[in-house]
Coordinates of N, CA and C in Angstrom, one line a residue:
X1 N 54.3 38.2 100.7 CA 54.0 37.7 101.9 C 55.6 37.6 102.7
X2 N 55.7 38.5 103.6 CA 57.1 38.5 104.0 C 56.9 37.7 105.6
X3 N 57.8 36.7 105.7 CA 57.7 36.0 106.9 C 58.9 36.2 107.8
X4 N 58.8 37.1 108.5 CA 60.1 37.4 109.3 C 60.8 36.2 110.2
X5 N 62.0 36.0 110.0 CA 62.8 35.1 110.7 C 62.7 33.7 109.8
X6 N 62.0 33.5 108.8 CA 62.0 32.4 107.9 C 63.4 31.9 107.6
X7 N 64.2 33.0 107.3 CA 65.7 32.5 106.6 C 66.5 31.7 107.7
X8 N 66.2 31.6 108.9 CA 66.8 31.1 110.1 C 66.4 29.5 109.7
X9 N 65.7 29.2 108.8 CA 65.0 27.9 108.7 C 65.3 27.5 107.2
X10 N 66.7 27.0 106.8 CA 66.9 26.8 105.5 C 66.2 25.5 105.1
X11 N 65.6 24.8 105.6 CA 64.8 23.6 105.0 C 63.3 23.7 105.3
X12 N 63.0 25.1 105.4 CA 61.6 25.2 105.5 C 60.9 25.1 104.1
X13 N 59.5 24.8 104.3 CA 58.5 24.5 103.3 C 57.4 25.5 103.6
X14 N 57.0 26.3 102.4 CA 55.8 26.9 102.6 C 54.6 27.0 101.6
X15 N 53.6 26.4 102.1 CA 52.5 26.1 101.1 C 51.3 26.9 101.5
X16 N 50.6 27.6 100.5 CA 49.6 28.3 100.5 C 48.4 27.7 99.3
X17 N 47.1 27.5 99.8 CA 46.1 26.4 99.2 C 45.1 27.4 99.0
X18 N 44.4 27.1 98.0 CA 43.0 27.7 97.7 C 41.8 27.3 98.7
X19 N 40.6 27.9 98.4 CA 39.5 27.5 99.4 C 39.2 25.8 99.0
X20 N 39.6 25.7 97.7 CA 39.2 24.0 97.4 C 40.4 23.1 97.8
X21 N 41.5 23.8 98.3 CA 42.4 22.7 98.8 C 43.7 22.9 97.8
X22 N 43.6 23.4 96.6 CA 44.6 23.4 95.4 C 46.0 24.1 96.1
X23 N 47.1 23.5 95.7 CA 48.3 24.3 96.1 C 48.4 25.4 95.2
X24 N 48.3 26.7 95.7 CA 48.7 27.6 94.6 C 49.9 28.2 94.8
X25 N 50.8 27.9 95.8 CA 52.2 28.3 95.9 C 53.0 27.3 96.9
X26 N 54.0 27.0 96.5 CA 54.9 26.1 97.1 C 56.3 26.8 97.0
X27 N 56.8 27.0 98.6 CA 58.1 27.5 98.4 C 59.1 26.5 99.1
X28 N 60.2 26.0 98.6 CA 61.0 25.3 99.5 C 62.3 25.8 99.6
X29 N 63.1 25.2 100.4 CA 64.6 25.8 100.6 C 64.8 27.1 101.4
X30 N 63.9 27.3 102.4 CA 63.9 28.4 103.1 C 63.2 29.6 102.8
X31 N 62.3 29.5 101.7 CA 61.1 30.3 101.2 C 62.0 31.5 100.6
X32 N 63.0 31.2 99.6 CA 63.9 32.2 99.1 C 63.0 33.0 98.2
X33 N 61.9 32.5 97.5 CA 61.2 33.3 96.5 C 59.6 33.4 97.3
X34 N 59.3 34.6 98.0 CA 58.1 34.6 98.8 C 56.9 34.8 97.9
X35 N 55.9 34.4 98.5 CA 54.6 34.2 97.7 C 54.0 35.8 97.4
X36 N 53.6 35.9 96.0 CA 53.5 37.3 95.7 C 51.9 37.3 95.2
X37 N 51.2 36.4 95.9 CA 49.7 36.6 95.1 C 49.4 36.2 93.9
X38 N 50.2 35.5 93.2 CA 49.9 35.2 92.0 C 50.1 33.4 91.9
X39 N 49.6 32.8 90.8 CA 49.6 31.5 90.4 C 49.6 31.3 89.0
X40 N 50.5 30.9 88.6 CA 50.7 30.5 87.2 C 50.9 31.9 86.3
X41 N 51.4 32.7 86.9 CA 51.7 34.0 86.4 C 50.6 34.9 86.6
X42 N 49.4 34.6 86.9 CA 47.9 35.3 87.3 C 47.7 35.5 88.5
X43 N 47.1 37.0 88.8 CA 46.8 37.4 90.1 C 45.6 36.6 90.5
X44 N 46.0 36.3 91.7 CA 44.9 35.4 92.6 C 43.7 36.4 92.9
X45 N 42.4 36.0 93.0 CA 41.2 36.8 93.5 C 41.5 37.1 95.0
X46 N 40.9 38.4 95.6 CA 41.2 38.4 96.6 C 40.4 37.5 97.4
X47 N 40.7 36.9 98.9 CA 40.0 36.2 99.4 C 41.1 35.6 100.6
X48 N 40.4 34.7 101.5 CA 41.2 34.0 102.5 C 41.9 32.7 101.7
X49 N 43.0 32.6 102.1 CA 43.8 31.4 101.7 C 44.6 30.8 102.9
X50 N 44.4 29.6 103.0 CA 45.0 28.7 103.9 C 46.7 28.7 103.8
X51 N 47.3 28.2 105.0 CA 48.9 27.9 104.7 C 49.4 27.1 105.5
X52 N 50.4 26.4 105.1 CA 51.0 25.4 106.2 C 52.5 25.8 106.1
X53 N 53.0 25.8 107.1 CA 54.8 26.3 107.2 C 55.3 25.1 107.7
X54 N 56.2 24.1 107.1 CA 57.0 23.2 107.9 C 58.3 23.8 108.1
X55 N 58.8 24.1 109.3 CA 59.9 24.8 109.3 C 61.1 23.8 109.4
X56 N 60.9 22.6 110.1 CA 61.8 21.5 110.0 C 61.3 20.1 109.6
X57 N 61.8 19.1 108.9 CA 61.3 17.9 108.7 C 61.1 17.5 110.1
X58 N 60.0 16.6 110.2 CA 59.6 15.8 111.4 C 59.2 16.5 112.7
X59 N 59.0 18.0 112.6 CA 58.5 18.9 113.5 C 57.0 19.2 113.1
X60 N 56.0 19.5 114.1 CA 54.7 19.8 113.7 C 54.6 21.1 112.7
X61 N 53.8 21.2 111.8 CA 53.6 22.3 110.9 C 52.8 23.3 111.6
X62 N 53.0 24.6 111.2 CA 52.2 25.7 111.6 C 51.2 26.0 110.5
X63 N 50.0 26.1 111.0 CA 48.8 26.4 110.0 C 48.0 27.4 110.4
X64 N 47.6 28.2 109.2 CA 46.7 29.2 109.5 C 45.8 29.9 108.1
X65 N 45.7 31.1 108.1 CA 44.9 31.5 107.0 C 45.5 33.1 106.7
X66 N 45.4 33.4 105.4 CA 46.0 34.9 105.2 C 45.0 35.4 104.3
X67 N 44.6 36.7 104.6 CA 43.9 37.3 103.6 C 44.5 38.0 102.5
X68 N 44.1 37.8 101.4 CA 44.7 38.4 100.1 C 44.0 39.5 99.7
X69 N 44.3 40.8 100.0 CA 43.7 42.1 99.1 C 44.5 42.7 97.9
X70 N 43.6 43.1 97.4 CA 44.1 44.2 96.0 C 43.8 45.7 96.4

């Protein structure tokens, strides 16, 4: 999952959640390692996942959903 411009926010945190609210990805420190559709070394099933992007501490988070396809 490529997030254009995220490199401009070195304190950014990106989280991806399953439909049950489980964190399946957490990237900190500017999203140095992008989300690749895997959790604990296993490919996640196709579906809709929600995300939360905190660009800077204390600022409102960006929230939405992404569709993982295979």
